[in-house]
Amino acid sequence: MPGQGARPHRSGIAEVQECRPEGPRQRREGERHPDDPSSIISDALGWDAFDNLTGEYRIKGSFADFVIRRDGKHFVIIEVKAIASKLNDNHLYQAVSYAASEGVEWVILTNGAEWRLYRVLFSKPVAHELVFEVSIIDDTMKPKEKTDLLYLLTPEAQRKDELEVFFQRQRALSATNIAKLTLSESVLTKLRAEIKTDSGNRVALDELAEILVRCVIREDAQGDHVDKQLKRVQRAARAPRKTPAASAEAETR
């Protein structure tokens, strides 16, 4: 988790918890309401409202609600919905489209109470991954967990590159990545050797891979990466093997 440097103000988070969709408190004239994302970004996260934050940023004939700038470059695009709104895929698609047009790697989707951070992947087609989500009004989520995650969005965390480190570690340890690596030739070979040592039984690598996918790897951990890795193992098993004599002949040519 993030280091122990500057963290978002707990008082700012506590204020936002008052603004529940079923009964937000009355706003006093001239008061910045805690569910105002610009207030959270500047007061709780610590970004300067003048130097780092742009509202209604024009992108290809439309407008992103907010853009956070870091070192003069766009760092995060933020799409804001009403606090009573339920965040959905259409909202996310809109924000990711803005980010893809501007070459921005990070997107925040929020309704003031719920904050979701996504990483935009500039593949073909453009994709995205959920990095984390924080519900400020969710009493089941520990305050420290909320604070640690929100800290990753602060200027301090960006100076230390902690958000990128967090994302890369999360990706490396994800269920889909572990599942893919489990089907790698080196792991399958080691597992096959352990099976032979344990029981005396021999098993082909492709058969072992199929057993893992069918019986061991959870369905929600499977996906394109696992499918591709399994097919790679199956193709290797079907490929004709060179005999020692053929290999020696090929080397002398």
Tab-separated table of C-alpha atoms in Angstrom:
chain	number	residue	atom	x	y	z
A	1	MET	CA	0.000	0.000	0.000
A	2	PRO	CA	1.059	3.646	-0.275
A	3	GLY	CA	3.748	5.077	1.929
A	4	GLN	CA	3.247	7.210	4.991
A	5	GLY	CA	3.726	10.616	3.353
A	6	ALA	CA	1.134	13.370	2.938
A	7	ARG	CA	-2.399	11.998	2.951
A	8	PRO	CA	-5.804	13.426	2.039
A	9	HIS	CA	-7.419	15.318	4.904
A	10	ARG	CA	-9.666	13.004	6.929
A	11	SER	CA	-11.906	15.972	7.738
A	12	GLY	CA	-12.600	16.456	4.033
A	13	ILE	CA	-13.600	12.818	3.674
A	14	ALA	CA	-15.792	13.044	6.773
A	15	GLU	CA	-17.660	16.055	5.349
A	16	VAL	CA	-18.446	14.212	2.143
A	17	GLN	CA	-19.956	11.338	4.126
A	18	GLU	CA	-22.746	13.706	5.209
A	19	CYS	CA	-23.920	13.994	1.604
A	20	ARG	CA	-25.765	10.722	1.153
A	21	PRO	CA	-28.069	10.387	-1.870
A	22	GLU	CA	-31.078	9.757	0.353
A	23	GLY	CA	-30.741	12.987	2.306
A	24	PRO	CA	-27.995	15.542	1.665
A	25	ARG	CA	-27.854	18.331	4.184
A	26	GLN	CA	-28.967	21.850	3.315
A	27	ARG	CA	-26.282	23.900	1.630
A	28	ARG	CA	-25.671	27.314	3.148
A	29	GLU	CA	-25.245	30.245	0.787
A	30	GLY	CA	-21.654	30.617	-0.377
A	31	GLU	CA	-20.631	27.279	1.118
A	32	ARG	CA	-18.622	24.775	-0.896
A	33	HIS	CA	-20.582	21.603	-0.592
A	34	PRO	CA	-18.523	18.530	0.365
A	35	ASP	CA	-19.938	16.489	-2.518
A	36	ASP	CA	-18.501	19.058	-4.951
A	37	PRO	CA	-15.703	17.114	-6.702
A	38	SER	CA	-13.599	20.255	-7.161
A	39	SER	CA	-13.708	20.713	-3.384
A	40	ILE	CA	-12.593	17.137	-2.814
A	41	ILE	CA	-9.831	17.382	-5.423
A	42	SER	CA	-8.402	20.587	-3.990
A	43	ASP	CA	-9.237	20.424	-0.267
A	44	ALA	CA	-9.016	16.679	0.374
A	45	LEU	CA	-6.500	15.536	-2.232
A	46	GLY	CA	-4.365	18.665	-2.288
A	47	TRP	CA	-4.337	19.757	-5.944
A	48	ASP	CA	-4.199	23.515	-6.470
A	49	ALA	CA	-7.530	24.674	-7.897
A	50	PHE	CA	-5.836	27.315	-10.064
A	51	ASP	CA	-2.575	25.668	-11.118
A	52	ASN	CA	-3.699	22.049	-11.480
A	53	LEU	CA	-7.443	21.939	-12.067
A	54	THR	CA	-9.401	22.836	-15.206
A	55	GLY	CA	-13.188	22.588	-15.382
A	56	GLU	CA	-15.258	22.087	-18.537
A	57	TYR	CA	-12.217	21.215	-20.650
A	58	ARG	CA	-13.109	21.096	-24.343
A	59	ILE	CA	-12.282	17.844	-26.148
A	60	LYS	CA	-13.352	17.291	-29.759
A	61	GLY	CA	-16.577	19.251	-29.612
A	62	SER	CA	-17.526	18.086	-26.128
A	63	PHE	CA	-16.409	18.874	-22.586
A	64	ALA	CA	-14.706	16.846	-19.881
A	65	ASP	CA	-15.938	17.902	-16.448
A	66	PHE	CA	-12.460	18.280	-14.960
A	67	VAL	CA	-8.844	17.735	-15.923
A	68	ILE	CA	-5.994	17.556	-13.421
A	69	ARG	CA	-2.697	18.851	-14.763
A	70	ARG	CA	0.658	17.669	-13.490
A	71	ASP	CA	3.859	19.445	-14.525
A	72	GLY	CA	1.888	21.247	-17.221
A	73	LYS	CA	0.544	18.019	-18.747
A	74	HIS	CA	-2.870	16.413	-18.425
A	75	PHE	CA	-2.702	13.729	-15.760
A	76	VAL	CA	-6.306	12.654	-15.053
A	77	ILE	CA	-9.631	13.245	-16.770
A	78	ILE	CA	-12.572	13.315	-14.349
A	79	GLU	CA	-16.160	12.626	-15.348
A	80	VAL	CA	-18.660	13.804	-12.715
A	81	LYS	CA	-22.245	12.639	-12.300
A	82	ALA	CA	-24.954	13.699	-9.835
A	83	ILE	CA	-24.555	12.213	-6.367
A	84	ALA	CA	-27.859	10.351	-6.717
A	85	SER	CA	-26.756	8.831	-10.041
A	86	LYS	CA	-25.526	5.268	-10.304
A	87	LEU	CA	-22.261	5.137	-12.237
A	88	ASN	CA	-22.531	3.000	-15.351
A	89	ASP	CA	-20.631	1.838	-18.427
A	90	ASN	CA	-21.950	4.688	-20.584
A	91	HIS	CA	-20.399	7.219	-18.203
A	92	LEU	CA	-17.125	5.283	-18.277
A	93	TYR	CA	-17.102	5.018	-22.078
A	94	GLN	CA	-17.507	8.777	-22.333
A	95	ALA	CA	-14.599	9.444	-19.965
A	96	VAL	CA	-12.314	6.868	-21.600
A	97	SER	CA	-13.088	8.356	-25.021
A	98	TYR	CA	-12.011	11.774	-23.754
A	99	ALA	CA	-8.809	10.305	-22.319
A	100	ALA	CA	-7.992	8.389	-25.495
A	101	SER	CA	-8.390	11.563	-27.567
A	102	GLU	CA	-5.983	13.442	-25.290
A	103	GLY	CA	-3.496	10.628	-24.659
A	104	VAL	CA	-4.287	10.635	-20.926
A	105	GLU	CA	-3.651	7.382	-19.035
A	106	TRP	CA	-5.902	7.916	-16.019
A	107	VAL	CA	-9.657	8.435	-15.695
A	108	ILE	CA	-11.740	9.101	-12.595
A	109	LEU	CA	-15.478	8.456	-12.666
A	110	THR	CA	-17.343	9.871	-9.681
A	111	ASN	CA	-20.717	10.930	-8.364
A	112	GLY	CA	-19.124	12.667	-5.395
A	113	ALA	CA	-19.688	9.731	-3.049
A	114	GLU	CA	-18.185	6.946	-5.131
A	115	TRP	CA	-14.796	7.361	-6.789
A	116	ARG	CA	-13.486	4.922	-9.404
A	117	LEU	CA	-10.029	5.146	-10.924
A	118	TYR	CA	-9.310	3.532	-14.289
A	119	ARG	CA	-6.142	3.054	-16.305
A	120	VAL	CA	-6.548	3.653	-20.028
A	121	LEU	CA	-4.642	1.116	-22.136
A	122	PHE	CA	-3.651	2.401	-25.556
A	123	SER	CA	-4.025	-0.920	-27.328
A	124	LYS	CA	-6.078	-1.590	-30.461
A	125	PRO	CA	-8.850	-1.094	-29.635
A	126	VAL	CA	-8.367	1.196	-26.645
A	127	ALA	CA	-9.154	-0.636	-23.403
A	128	HIS	CA	-9.337	0.197	-19.709
A	129	GLU	CA	-8.831	-1.470	-16.329
A	130	LEU	CA	-10.385	-0.625	-12.985
A	131	VAL	CA	-7.547	0.217	-10.588
A	132	PHE	CA	-9.611	0.847	-7.461
A	133	GLU	CA	-12.909	2.218	-6.231
A	134	VAL	CA	-13.686	4.061	-3.012
A	135	SER	CA	-17.172	4.659	-1.672
A	136	ILE	CA	-16.861	7.481	0.818
A	137	ILE	CA	-20.294	6.736	2.297
A	138	ASP	CA	-19.735	2.974	2.549
A	139	ASP	CA	-19.501	2.184	6.264
A	140	THR	CA	-18.231	-1.341	5.564
A	141	MET	CA	-15.014	-0.003	4.019
A	142	LYS	CA	-12.399	0.827	6.633
A	143	PRO	CA	-11.466	4.532	6.837
A	144	LYS	CA	-7.757	3.680	6.562
A	145	GLU	CA	-8.383	1.719	3.366
A	146	LYS	CA	-10.236	4.687	1.879
A	147	THR	CA	-7.472	7.061	2.911
A	148	ASP	CA	-4.687	4.836	1.576
A	149	LEU	CA	-6.362	4.559	-1.813
A	150	LEU	CA	-7.265	8.245	-2.072
A	151	TYR	CA	-3.681	9.088	-1.130
A	152	LEU	CA	-2.620	7.607	-4.467
A	153	LEU	CA	-4.403	10.520	-6.176
A	154	THR	CA	-2.475	13.221	-4.281
A	155	PRO	CA	0.410	15.320	-5.671
A	156	GLU	CA	2.718	13.716	-3.092
A	157	ALA	CA	1.994	10.230	-4.433
A	158	GLN	CA	2.573	11.409	-8.008
A	159	ARG	CA	5.963	12.875	-7.133
A	160	LYS	CA	6.953	9.483	-5.740
A	161	ASP	CA	5.344	7.613	-8.663
A	162	GLU	CA	3.352	5.558	-6.156
A	163	LEU	CA	0.215	5.293	-8.276
A	164	GLU	CA	2.116	3.699	-11.168
A	165	VAL	CA	3.895	1.307	-8.778
A	166	PHE	CA	0.552	0.369	-7.191
A	167	PHE	CA	-1.037	-0.252	-10.587
A	168	GLN	CA	1.829	-2.378	-11.921
A	169	ARG	CA	1.946	-4.494	-8.761
A	170	GLN	CA	-1.832	-4.948	-8.788
A	171	ARG	CA	-1.677	-5.999	-12.426
A	172	ALA	CA	1.193	-8.428	-11.834
A	173	LEU	CA	-0.632	-10.094	-8.930
A	174	SER	CA	-4.055	-10.140	-10.575
A	175	ALA	CA	-5.879	-13.450	-10.851
A	176	THR	CA	-5.792	-13.358	-14.654
A	177	ASN	CA	-2.038	-12.771	-14.775
A	178	ILE	CA	-1.317	-15.516	-12.217
A	179	ALA	CA	-3.572	-17.852	-14.205
A	180	LYS	CA	-1.699	-17.044	-17.408
A	181	LEU	CA	1.685	-17.647	-15.764
A	182	THR	CA	0.435	-20.929	-14.298
A	183	LEU	CA	-0.004	-22.137	-17.884
A	184	SER	CA	3.514	-21.144	-18.920
A	185	GLU	CA	5.773	-23.953	-20.137
A	186	SER	CA	8.212	-23.579	-17.252
A	187	VAL	CA	5.490	-23.866	-14.583
A	188	LEU	CA	3.745	-26.748	-16.364
A	189	THR	CA	7.047	-28.602	-16.750
A	190	LYS	CA	7.811	-28.207	-13.050
A	191	LEU	CA	4.298	-29.306	-12.081
A	192	ARG	CA	4.512	-32.334	-14.373
A	193	ALA	CA	7.780	-33.346	-12.716
A	194	GLU	CA	6.179	-32.984	-9.269
A	195	ILE	CA	3.255	-35.194	-10.345
A	196	LYS	CA	5.653	-37.869	-11.602
A	197	THR	CA	7.682	-37.721	-8.386
A	198	ASP	CA	4.556	-37.836	-6.228
A	199	SER	CA	2.618	-40.555	-8.029
A	200	GLY	CA	4.796	-42.026	-10.767
A	201	ASN	CA	2.261	-40.922	-13.384
A	202	ARG	CA	3.196	-39.145	-16.569
A	203	VAL	CA	1.070	-36.398	-18.083
A	204	ALA	CA	1.440	-34.333	-21.250
A	205	LEU	CA	1.775	-30.581	-20.850
A	206	ASP	CA	-1.334	-29.835	-22.896
A	207	GLU	CA	-3.383	-32.336	-20.875
A	208	LEU	CA	-2.130	-30.764	-17.654
A	209	ALA	CA	-2.971	-27.268	-18.925
A	210	GLU	CA	-6.491	-28.366	-19.845
A	211	ILE	CA	-7.002	-29.857	-16.364
A	212	LEU	CA	-5.895	-26.594	-14.756
A	213	VAL	CA	-8.290	-24.533	-16.880
A	214	ARG	CA	-11.187	-26.932	-16.409
A	215	CYS	CA	-10.805	-27.789	-12.716
A	216	VAL	CA	-8.398	-25.437	-10.927
A	217	ILE	CA	-8.382	-21.910	-12.358
A	218	ARG	CA	-11.544	-20.033	-11.407
A	219	GLU	CA	-13.753	-18.974	-14.288
A	220	ASP	CA	-13.565	-15.305	-13.290
A	221	ALA	CA	-9.757	-15.503	-13.532
A	222	GLN	CA	-9.924	-16.749	-17.095
A	223	GLY	CA	-10.007	-14.549	-20.148
A	224	ASP	CA	-8.257	-13.844	-23.424
A	225	HIS	CA	-4.776	-14.141	-21.898
A	226	VAL	CA	-5.532	-17.567	-20.429
A	227	ASP	CA	-7.209	-18.753	-23.647
A	228	LYS	CA	-4.217	-17.676	-25.723
A	229	GLN	CA	-1.768	-19.339	-23.351
A	230	LEU	CA	-3.737	-22.604	-23.389
A	231	LYS	CA	-3.851	-22.619	-27.199
A	232	ARG	CA	-0.112	-21.942	-27.269
A	233	VAL	CA	0.517	-25.028	-25.124
A	234	GLN	CA	-1.848	-27.126	-27.245
A	235	ARG	CA	-0.140	-26.040	-30.480
A	236	ALA	CA	3.265	-26.881	-29.037
A	237	ALA	CA	2.001	-30.345	-28.095
A	238	ARG	CA	0.754	-30.976	-31.652
A	239	ALA	CA	3.939	-29.744	-33.314
A	240	PRO	CA	6.185	-32.531	-34.669
A	241	ARG	CA	9.177	-33.151	-32.457
A	242	LYS	CA	12.645	-33.335	-33.965
A	243	THR	CA	14.537	-36.571	-33.367
A	244	PRO	CA	18.135	-36.298	-32.102
A	245	ALA	CA	19.363	-37.439	-35.528
A	246	ALA	CA	17.296	-34.782	-37.320
A	247	SER	CA	18.534	-32.092	-34.944
A	248	ALA	CA	22.155	-33.118	-35.517
A	249	GLU	CA	21.636	-33.111	-39.288
A	250	ALA	CA	20.086	-29.623	-39.156
A	251	GLU	CA	23.058	-28.300	-37.205
A	252	THR	CA	25.554	-29.561	-39.811
A	253	ARG	CA	23.804	-27.851	-42.711
